[in-house]
PDB file of C-alpha atoms in Angstrom:
ATOM      1  CA  MET T   1      21.543  11.565 -13.461  1.00  0.00           C
ATOM      2  CA  THR T   2      18.597  12.366 -11.202  1.00  0.00           C
ATOM      3  CA  ALA T   3      18.872  16.120 -11.638  1.00  0.00           C
ATOM      4  CA  SER T   4      18.960  15.870 -15.442  1.00  0.00           C
ATOM      5  CA  ALA T   5      16.037  13.437 -15.516  1.00  0.00           C
ATOM      6  CA  GLN T   6      14.033  15.774 -13.312  1.00  0.00           C
ATOM      7  CA  HIS T   7      15.020  18.679 -15.539  1.00  0.00           C
ATOM      8  CA  LEU T   8      13.792  16.840 -18.630  1.00  0.00           C
ATOM      9  CA  ALA T   9      10.451  16.205 -16.933  1.00  0.00           C
ATOM     10  CA  GLU T  10      10.143  19.841 -15.880  1.00  0.00           C
ATOM     11  CA  ARG T  11      10.930  21.000 -19.426  1.00  0.00           C
ATOM     12  CA  ALA T  12       8.304  18.673 -20.885  1.00  0.00           C
ATOM     13  CA  LEU T  13       5.712  19.862 -18.377  1.00  0.00           C
ATOM     14  CA  ALA T  14       6.676  23.503 -18.974  1.00  0.00           C
ATOM     15  CA  ARG T  15       6.169  23.126 -22.728  1.00  0.00           C
ATOM     16  CA  ARG T  16       2.661  21.886 -22.093  1.00  0.00           C
ATOM     17  CA  ALA T  17       1.926  24.736 -19.720  1.00  0.00           C
ATOM     18  CA  ALA T  18       3.317  27.344 -22.136  1.00  0.00           C
ATOM     19  CA  ALA T  19       1.061  25.965 -24.872  1.00  0.00           C
ATOM     20  CA  GLY T  20      -1.962  26.507 -22.647  1.00  0.00           C
ATOM     21  CA  ALA T  21      -2.588  22.793 -22.116  1.00  0.00           C
ATOM     22  CA  PRO T  22      -0.871  21.845 -18.831  1.00  0.00           C
ATOM     23  CA  LEU T  23      -0.831  18.198 -17.884  1.00  0.00           C
ATOM     24  CA  ARG T  24      -3.510  17.742 -15.250  1.00  0.00           C
ATOM     25  CA  LEU T  25      -2.366  15.419 -12.468  1.00  0.00           C
ATOM     26  CA  TRP T  26      -4.636  13.740  -9.960  1.00  0.00           C
ATOM     27  CA  LEU T  27      -3.616  11.826  -6.851  1.00  0.00           C
ATOM     28  CA  ARG T  28      -5.117   8.436  -5.957  1.00  0.00           C
ATOM     29  CA  ASP T  29      -4.094   6.773  -2.701  1.00  0.00           C
ATOM     30  CA  ASP T  30      -5.122   3.143  -2.230  1.00  0.00           C
ATOM     31  CA  ASP T  31      -6.076   0.911   0.706  1.00  0.00           C
ATOM     32  CA  ALA T  32      -7.608   3.449   3.075  1.00  0.00           C
ATOM     33  CA  VAL T  33      -9.667   1.910   5.867  1.00  0.00           C
ATOM     34  CA  ALA T  34      -9.200   3.802   9.132  1.00  0.00           C
ATOM     35  CA  PRO T  35      -7.441   6.872  10.549  1.00  0.00           C
ATOM     36  CA  THR T  36      -3.749   6.136  11.097  1.00  0.00           C
ATOM     37  CA  PRO T  37      -0.619   8.248  11.589  1.00  0.00           C
ATOM     38  CA  ALA T  38       0.343   7.432   7.990  1.00  0.00           C
ATOM     39  CA  LEU T  39      -3.012   8.690   6.719  1.00  0.00           C
ATOM     40  CA  ASP T  40      -2.720  11.801   8.878  1.00  0.00           C
ATOM     41  CA  ARG T  41       0.657  12.507   7.303  1.00  0.00           C
ATOM     42  CA  LEU T  42      -0.722  12.113   3.787  1.00  0.00           C
ATOM     43  CA  LEU T  43      -3.732  14.304   4.497  1.00  0.00           C
ATOM     44  CA  GLY T  44      -1.513  16.979   6.024  1.00  0.00           C
ATOM     45  CA  PHE T  45       0.879  16.826   3.090  1.00  0.00           C
ATOM     46  CA  ALA T  46      -1.931  17.092   0.540  1.00  0.00           C
ATOM     47  CA  ALA T  47      -3.537  20.016   2.348  1.00  0.00           C
ATOM     48  CA  GLU T  48      -0.253  21.921   2.642  1.00  0.00           C
ATOM     49  CA  ALA T  49       0.639  21.300  -1.007  1.00  0.00           C
ATOM     50  CA  ARG T  50      -2.940  22.047  -2.110  1.00  0.00           C
ATOM     51  CA  ILE T  51      -3.328  18.686  -3.774  1.00  0.00           C
ATOM     52  CA  PRO T  52      -6.887  17.336  -4.043  1.00  0.00           C
ATOM     53  CA  LEU T  53      -6.671  13.786  -2.715  1.00  0.00           C
ATOM     54  CA  THR T  54      -8.735  10.754  -3.685  1.00  0.00           C
ATOM     55  CA  LEU T  55      -8.739   7.873  -1.213  1.00  0.00           C
ATOM     56  CA  ALA T  56      -9.605   4.423  -2.559  1.00  0.00           C
ATOM     57  CA  VAL T  57     -11.431   2.930   0.431  1.00  0.00           C
ATOM     58  CA  ILE T  58     -11.925  -0.774   1.182  1.00  0.00           C
ATOM     59  CA  PRO T  59     -15.417  -1.061   2.752  1.00  0.00           C
ATOM     60  CA  ALA T  60     -15.122  -4.576   4.186  1.00  0.00           C
ATOM     61  CA  PRO T  61     -11.451  -5.596   4.593  1.00  0.00           C
ATOM     62  CA  TRP T  62     -11.056  -9.340   5.026  1.00  0.00           C
ATOM     63  CA  ASP T  63      -8.243  -8.995   7.584  1.00  0.00           C
ATOM     64  CA  GLN T  64      -9.473  -6.174   9.853  1.00  0.00           C
ATOM     65  CA  PRO T  65     -12.675  -4.457  11.022  1.00  0.00           C
ATOM     66  CA  PRO T  66     -14.568  -2.645   8.261  1.00  0.00           C
ATOM     67  CA  THR T  67     -14.137   1.023   7.577  1.00  0.00           C
ATOM     68  CA  GLY T  68     -16.876   3.385   8.654  1.00  0.00           C
ATOM     69  CA  PRO T  69     -17.685   6.396  10.836  1.00  0.00           C
ATOM     70  CA  ALA T  70     -14.156   6.839  12.223  1.00  0.00           C
ATOM     71  CA  LEU T  71     -12.713   7.499   8.786  1.00  0.00           C
ATOM     72  CA  ALA T  72     -15.681   9.670   7.865  1.00  0.00           C
ATOM     73  CA  ARG T  73     -15.156  11.814  10.974  1.00  0.00           C
ATOM     74  CA  ARG T  74     -11.451  12.169  10.207  1.00  0.00           C
ATOM     75  CA  LEU T  75     -12.188  13.383   6.692  1.00  0.00           C
ATOM     76  CA  GLU T  76     -14.663  16.025   7.826  1.00  0.00           C
ATOM     77  CA  ALA T  77     -11.705  18.354   8.311  1.00  0.00           C
ATOM     78  CA  GLU T  78     -10.430  17.705   4.760  1.00  0.00           C
ATOM     79  CA  PRO T  79     -12.667  19.539   2.271  1.00  0.00           C
ATOM     80  CA  ASP T  80     -10.549  18.570  -0.734  1.00  0.00           C
ATOM     81  CA  ALA T  81     -10.479  14.833  -0.017  1.00  0.00           C
ATOM     82  CA  THR T  82     -12.831  12.478  -1.844  1.00  0.00           C
ATOM     83  CA  VAL T  83     -13.384   8.740  -1.502  1.00  0.00           C
ATOM     84  CA  VAL T  84     -13.978   6.043  -4.107  1.00  0.00           C
ATOM     85  CA  LEU T  85     -14.597   2.315  -3.889  1.00  0.00           C
ATOM     86  CA  HIS T  86     -11.598  -0.025  -3.721  1.00  0.00           C
ATOM     87  CA  GLY T  87     -13.411  -3.279  -4.335  1.00  0.00           C
ATOM     88  CA  TRP T  88     -15.223  -4.944  -1.447  1.00  0.00           C
ATOM     89  CA  SER T  89     -12.694  -6.678   0.821  1.00  0.00           C
ATOM     90  CA  HIS T  90      -9.420  -6.578  -1.169  1.00  0.00           C
ATOM     91  CA  ARG T  91      -9.336 -10.356  -0.873  1.00  0.00           C
ATOM     92  CA  ASN T  92      -7.668 -12.490  -3.497  1.00  0.00           C
ATOM     93  CA  HIS T  93      -9.991 -15.047  -5.118  1.00  0.00           C
ATOM     94  CA  ALA T  94      -7.647 -16.150  -7.917  1.00  0.00           C
ATOM     95  CA  PRO T  95      -6.225 -19.675  -7.781  1.00  0.00           C
ATOM     96  CA  SER T  96      -2.598 -20.372  -6.983  1.00  0.00           C
ATOM     97  CA  GLY T  97      -0.251 -19.353  -9.769  1.00  0.00           C
ATOM     98  CA  VAL T  98      -2.589 -16.656 -11.114  1.00  0.00           C
ATOM     99  CA  LYS T  99      -2.095 -12.941 -10.471  1.00  0.00           C
ATOM    100  CA  LYS T 100      -4.092 -11.698  -7.486  1.00  0.00           C
ATOM    101  CA  GLN T 101      -7.633 -10.594  -8.249  1.00  0.00           C
ATOM    102  CA  GLU T 102     -10.754  -9.849  -6.290  1.00  0.00           C
ATOM    103  CA  LEU T 103     -12.848  -8.882  -9.309  1.00  0.00           C
ATOM    104  CA  GLY T 104     -11.620 -11.609 -11.621  1.00  0.00           C
ATOM    105  CA  PRO T 105     -13.558 -14.376 -13.377  1.00  0.00           C
ATOM    106  CA  HIS T 106     -13.240 -16.756 -10.440  1.00  0.00           C
ATOM    107  CA  ARG T 107     -16.620 -16.166  -8.765  1.00  0.00           C
ATOM    108  CA  PRO T 108     -20.190 -15.725  -9.989  1.00  0.00           C
ATOM    109  CA  LEU T 109     -20.733 -12.347 -11.615  1.00  0.00           C
ATOM    110  CA  CYS T 110     -23.863 -11.787  -9.546  1.00  0.00           C
ATOM    111  CA  THR T 111     -21.865 -12.185  -6.317  1.00  0.00           C
ATOM    112  CA  ILE T 112     -19.256  -9.637  -7.352  1.00  0.00           C
ATOM    113  CA  ARG T 113     -21.892  -7.147  -8.502  1.00  0.00           C
ATOM    114  CA  ALA T 114     -23.796  -7.459  -5.241  1.00  0.00           C
ATOM    115  CA  GLU T 115     -20.619  -6.761  -3.255  1.00  0.00           C
ATOM    116  CA  LEU T 116     -19.769  -3.704  -5.327  1.00  0.00           C
ATOM    117  CA  ARG T 117     -23.279  -2.285  -5.010  1.00  0.00           C
ATOM    118  CA  ALA T 118     -23.143  -2.829  -1.251  1.00  0.00           C
ATOM    119  CA  GLY T 119     -19.713  -1.213  -1.069  1.00  0.00           C
ATOM    120  CA  LEU T 120     -20.800   1.876  -2.976  1.00  0.00           C
ATOM    121  CA  GLU T 121     -23.869   2.202  -0.767  1.00  0.00           C
ATOM    122  CA  ARG T 122     -21.725   1.962   2.368  1.00  0.00           C
ATOM    123  CA  LEU T 123     -19.428   4.730   1.165  1.00  0.00           C
ATOM    124  CA  ARG T 124     -22.412   6.944   0.393  1.00  0.00           C
ATOM    125  CA  GLN T 125     -23.908   6.306   3.826  1.00  0.00           C
ATOM    126  CA  TRP T 126     -20.665   7.107   5.623  1.00  0.00           C
ATOM    127  CA  HIS T 127     -19.261   9.882   3.433  1.00  0.00           C
ATOM    128  CA  GLY T 128     -22.233  11.455   1.657  1.00  0.00           C
ATOM    129  CA  ALA T 129     -21.276  13.711  -1.245  1.00  0.00           C
ATOM    130  CA  ARG T 130     -17.582  13.039  -0.566  1.00  0.00           C
ATOM    131  CA  ALA T 131     -18.079   9.532  -2.058  1.00  0.00           C
ATOM    132  CA  LEU T 132     -17.741   9.555  -5.841  1.00  0.00           C
ATOM    133  CA  PRO T 133     -19.026   6.750  -8.110  1.00  0.00           C
ATOM    134  CA  MET T 134     -15.641   5.459  -9.241  1.00  0.00           C
ATOM    135  CA  LEU T 135     -14.453   1.853  -8.929  1.00  0.00           C
ATOM    136  CA  VAL T 136     -10.784   1.134  -8.235  1.00  0.00           C
ATOM    137  CA  PRO T 137     -10.296  -2.640  -8.610  1.00  0.00           C
ATOM    138  CA  PRO T 138      -7.913  -4.182  -6.075  1.00  0.00           C
ATOM    139  CA  TRP T 139      -4.544  -4.917  -7.690  1.00  0.00           C
ATOM    140  CA  ASN T 140      -5.834  -2.843 -10.654  1.00  0.00           C
ATOM    141  CA  ARG T 141      -7.373  -5.938 -12.233  1.00  0.00           C
ATOM    142  CA  ILE T 142     -10.960  -6.539 -13.299  1.00  0.00           C
ATOM    143  CA  ALA T 143     -12.704  -9.187 -15.397  1.00  0.00           C
ATOM    144  CA  PRO T 144     -13.823  -7.770 -18.767  1.00  0.00           C
ATOM    145  CA  GLU T 145     -17.167  -9.506 -18.281  1.00  0.00           C
ATOM    146  CA  LEU T 146     -17.912  -7.196 -15.358  1.00  0.00           C
ATOM    147  CA  LEU T 147     -17.367  -3.921 -17.200  1.00  0.00           C
ATOM    148  CA  PRO T 148     -20.711  -3.712 -19.055  1.00  0.00           C
ATOM    149  CA  PHE T 149     -22.592  -3.852 -15.730  1.00  0.00           C
ATOM    150  CA  LEU T 150     -20.746  -1.141 -13.792  1.00  0.00           C
ATOM    151  CA  ALA T 151     -22.848   1.782 -15.038  1.00  0.00           C
ATOM    152  CA  GLU T 152     -26.015  -0.170 -14.269  1.00  0.00           C
ATOM    153  CA  ASP T 153     -24.707  -0.730 -10.736  1.00  0.00           C
ATOM    154  CA  GLY T 154     -24.131   2.973 -10.090  1.00  0.00           C
ATOM    155  CA  PHE T 155     -20.602   3.691 -11.279  1.00  0.00           C
ATOM    156  CA  THR T 156     -19.638   6.441 -13.693  1.00  0.00           C
ATOM    157  CA  ALA T 157     -15.878   5.900 -13.687  1.00  0.00           C
ATOM    158  CA  LEU T 158     -13.205   3.220 -13.500  1.00  0.00           C
ATOM    159  CA  SER T 159      -9.567   3.585 -12.480  1.00  0.00           C
ATOM    160  CA  THR T 160      -6.837   0.969 -12.859  1.00  0.00           C
ATOM    161  CA  PHE T 161      -3.188   1.466 -13.862  1.00  0.00           C
ATOM    162  CA  GLY T 162      -1.610   2.169 -17.223  1.00  0.00           C
ATOM    163  CA  PRO T 163      -2.969   3.407 -20.563  1.00  0.00           C
ATOM    164  CA  GLU T 164      -6.712   3.900 -20.646  1.00  0.00           C
ATOM    165  CA  LYS T 165      -8.894   1.582 -22.708  1.00  0.00           C
ATOM    166  CA  PRO T 166     -12.254   3.097 -23.717  1.00  0.00           C
ATOM    167  CA  THR T 167     -15.134   1.436 -21.887  1.00  0.00           C
ATOM    168  CA  GLU T 168     -18.709   2.186 -22.911  1.00  0.00           C
ATOM    169  CA  GLY T 169     -20.700   4.021 -20.264  1.00  0.00           C
ATOM    170  CA  LEU T 170     -17.684   4.801 -18.066  1.00  0.00           C
ATOM    171  CA  ARG T 171     -15.049   7.487 -17.777  1.00  0.00           C
ATOM    172  CA  VAL T 172     -11.769   5.583 -17.571  1.00  0.00           C
ATOM    173  CA  LEU T 173      -9.259   7.585 -15.563  1.00  0.00           C
ATOM    174  CA  ASN T 174      -6.217   5.502 -14.754  1.00  0.00           C
ATOM    175  CA  THR T 175      -3.113   6.090 -12.705  1.00  0.00           C
ATOM    176  CA  HIS T 176       0.184   6.101 -14.579  1.00  0.00           C
ATOM    177  CA  LEU T 177       2.961   6.858 -12.096  1.00  0.00           C
ATOM    178  CA  ASP T 178       3.501   4.359  -9.253  1.00  0.00           C
ATOM    179  CA  MET T 179       6.369   5.235  -6.935  1.00  0.00           C
ATOM    180  CA  ILE T 180       6.729   1.889  -5.161  1.00  0.00           C
ATOM    181  CA  ASP T 181       8.989  -0.977  -6.244  1.00  0.00           C
ATOM    182  CA  TRP T 182       6.451  -3.663  -5.382  1.00  0.00           C
ATOM    183  CA  HIS T 183       8.477  -6.574  -6.754  1.00  0.00           C
ATOM    184  CA  GLY T 184      11.807  -5.548  -5.281  1.00  0.00           C
ATOM    185  CA  SER T 185      12.745  -3.268  -2.402  1.00  0.00           C
ATOM    186  CA  ARG T 186       9.151  -2.086  -1.770  1.00  0.00           C
ATOM    187  CA  SER T 187      10.732   1.331  -1.400  1.00  0.00           C
ATOM    188  CA  LEU T 188      11.012   4.034  -4.058  1.00  0.00           C
ATOM    189  CA  ARG T 189      11.537   3.009  -7.671  1.00  0.00           C
ATOM    190  CA  PRO T 190      14.593   4.668  -9.281  1.00  0.00           C
ATOM    191  CA  ARG T 191      14.097   8.426  -9.307  1.00  0.00           C
ATOM    192  CA  ASP T 192      15.395   8.779 -12.860  1.00  0.00           C
ATOM    193  CA  THR T 193      12.844   6.253 -14.056  1.00  0.00           C
ATOM    194  CA  LEU T 194       9.986   8.082 -12.376  1.00  0.00           C
ATOM    195  CA  TRP T 195      10.994  11.461 -13.795  1.00  0.00           C
ATOM    196  CA  MET T 196      11.424  10.019 -17.279  1.00  0.00           C
ATOM    197  CA  GLU T 197       8.003   8.384 -17.057  1.00  0.00           C
ATOM    198  CA  LEU T 198       6.546  11.756 -16.096  1.00  0.00           C
ATOM    199  CA  ALA T 199       8.305  13.399 -19.042  1.00  0.00           C
ATOM    200  CA  ALA T 200       6.847  10.768 -21.366  1.00  0.00           C
ATOM    201  CA  LEU T 201       3.374  11.395 -19.969  1.00  0.00           C
ATOM    202  CA  ALA T 202       3.763  15.114 -20.616  1.00  0.00           C
ATOM    203  CA  ASP T 203       4.945  14.498 -24.178  1.00  0.00           C
ATOM    204  CA  SER T 204       2.194  11.965 -24.882  1.00  0.00           C
ATOM    205  CA  GLY T 205      -0.424  14.644 -25.366  1.00  0.00           C
ATOM    206  CA  GLN T 206      -2.913  13.061 -22.969  1.00  0.00           C
ATOM    207  CA  ASP T 207      -4.915  15.495 -20.854  1.00  0.00           C
ATOM    208  CA  THR T 208      -4.595  13.819 -17.453  1.00  0.00           C
ATOM    209  CA  ALA T 209      -2.210  11.548 -15.604  1.00  0.00           C
ATOM    210  CA  GLY T 210      -2.813   9.769 -12.324  1.00  0.00           C
ATOM    211  CA  VAL T 211      -0.256   9.537  -9.535  1.00  0.00           C
ATOM    212  CA  LEU T 212      -0.651   6.417  -7.380  1.00  0.00           C
ATOM    213  CA  THR T 213       0.357   6.238  -3.715  1.00  0.00           C
ATOM    214  CA  HIS T 214      -0.179   3.822  -0.829  1.00  0.00           C
ATOM    215  CA  HIS T 215       0.178   5.764   2.425  1.00  0.00           C
ATOM    216  CA  LEU T 216       0.568   2.649   4.581  1.00  0.00           C
ATOM    217  CA  ALA T 217       3.623   1.556   2.567  1.00  0.00           C
ATOM    218  CA  HIS T 218       5.503   4.862   2.373  1.00  0.00           C
ATOM    219  CA  ASP T 219       9.041   5.210   3.652  1.00  0.00           C
ATOM    220  CA  ALA T 220      11.339   8.254   3.762  1.00  0.00           C
ATOM    221  CA  GLU T 221      12.427   7.879   0.131  1.00  0.00           C
ATOM    222  CA  ILE T 222       8.859   7.731  -1.149  1.00  0.00           C
ATOM    223  CA  TRP T 223       7.894  10.779   0.886  1.00  0.00           C
ATOM    224  CA  SER T 224      10.957  12.567  -0.466  1.00  0.00           C
ATOM    225  CA  PHE T 225      10.012  11.969  -4.089  1.00  0.00           C
ATOM    226  CA  LEU T 226       6.397  12.932  -3.480  1.00  0.00           C
ATOM    227  CA  THR T 227       7.621  16.207  -1.976  1.00  0.00           C
ATOM    228  CA  GLU T 228       9.847  16.821  -5.015  1.00  0.00           C
ATOM    229  CA  LEU T 229       6.942  16.137  -7.349  1.00  0.00           C
ATOM    230  CA  ALA T 230       4.676  18.523  -5.464  1.00  0.00           C
ATOM    231  CA  GLY T 231       7.354  21.198  -5.654  1.00  0.00           C
ATOM    232  CA  THR T 232       7.720  20.724  -9.408  1.00  0.00           C
ATOM    233  CA  VAL T 233       3.995  21.152  -9.951  1.00  0.00           C
ATOM    234  CA  ALA T 234       3.870  24.137  -7.594  1.00  0.00           C
ATOM    235  CA  ALA T 235       6.572  25.803  -9.706  1.00  0.00           C
ATOM    236  CA  GLY T 236       4.122  25.948 -12.586  1.00  0.00           C
ATOM    237  CA  HIS T 237       4.946  22.658 -14.266  1.00  0.00           C
ATOM    238  CA  GLY T 238       1.544  21.016 -14.629  1.00  0.00           C
ATOM    239  CA  GLU T 239      -1.395  21.338 -12.260  1.00  0.00           C
ATOM    240  CA  TRP T 240      -3.248  19.211  -9.744  1.00  0.00           C
ATOM    241  CA  CYS T 241      -6.876  18.516 -10.518  1.00  0.00           C
ATOM    242  CA  ALA T 242      -9.717  17.351  -8.292  1.00  0.00           C
ATOM    243  CA  LEU T 243     -11.307  14.066  -9.302  1.00  0.00           C
ATOM    244  CA  ARG T 244     -14.727  15.649  -8.935  1.00  0.00           C
ATOM    245  CA  ALA T 245     -13.949  17.820 -11.967  1.00  0.00           C
ATOM    246  CA  LEU T 246     -12.948  14.835 -14.084  1.00  0.00           C
ATOM    247  CA  ILE T 247     -15.763  12.289 -13.726  1.00  0.00           C
ATOM    248  CA  PRO T 248     -19.562  12.372 -14.058  1.00  0.00           C
ATOM    249  CA  ALA T 249     -21.427  12.620 -10.779  1.00  0.00           C
ATOM    250  CA  ALA T 250     -24.101  10.104 -11.707  1.00  0.00           C
ATOM    251  CA  PRO T 251     -24.581   7.341 -14.287  1.00  0.00           C
ATOM    252  CA  ALA T 252     -25.833   8.439 -17.666  1.00  0.00           C
ATOM    253  CA  GLN T 253     -29.551   7.807 -18.098  1.00  0.00           C
ATOM    254  CA  SER T 254     -30.509   5.422 -20.864  1.00  0.00           C
ATOM    255  CA  ALA T 255     -32.836   6.711 -23.553  1.00  0.00           C
TER     256      ALA T 255
END
């Protein structure tokens, strides 16, 4: 069934394109910290396929040395790559039995805000204009109580996973297509399912859809699907869009 599922997705994307409103796809890759062979492969793939890449960077990982100049130097050769903040340390602070969260309601709000401000400042120091003011919460989870303060703390955009929920003062730009079977094989989810999800996104009428990857977790099957997806878009079915074109560069000024 894979070929027919892919065909359905291509037809749905083609209808959008023919109507003059192609689905704009953007690529978010999570958990970047340092240059690695896996990151090199992703960067090379994105450059060859002409896909603007957004790396969600962890500024102070709890289990390894912090990111910094080494990653910044590696990205100097990648003009289409941008970086956004992936929490502070990607450390789980939720109690046992609760879904993992770093930005959940389990610590003082002032502590979380201070970490996020420090993280955004680090990315700006290391990456300059390449760092965009978007927050990507670890595990795609964030306490609702934190949302009203994000614009005040320097963010213009928020990205989690799934349908967007309007949030005052922020551009919400989620990812919608995750290739990895996190709760099973940790390899590629069924191809038919992924293509049908893409078809549904095209038929939904929404302007943008985010594709989520994790370069450190990719195997041959995941790379294979990503290559197929890039080929479908290159054939005129949809278009890749740079994050910089989708989010405000700076927080809106209050009256």
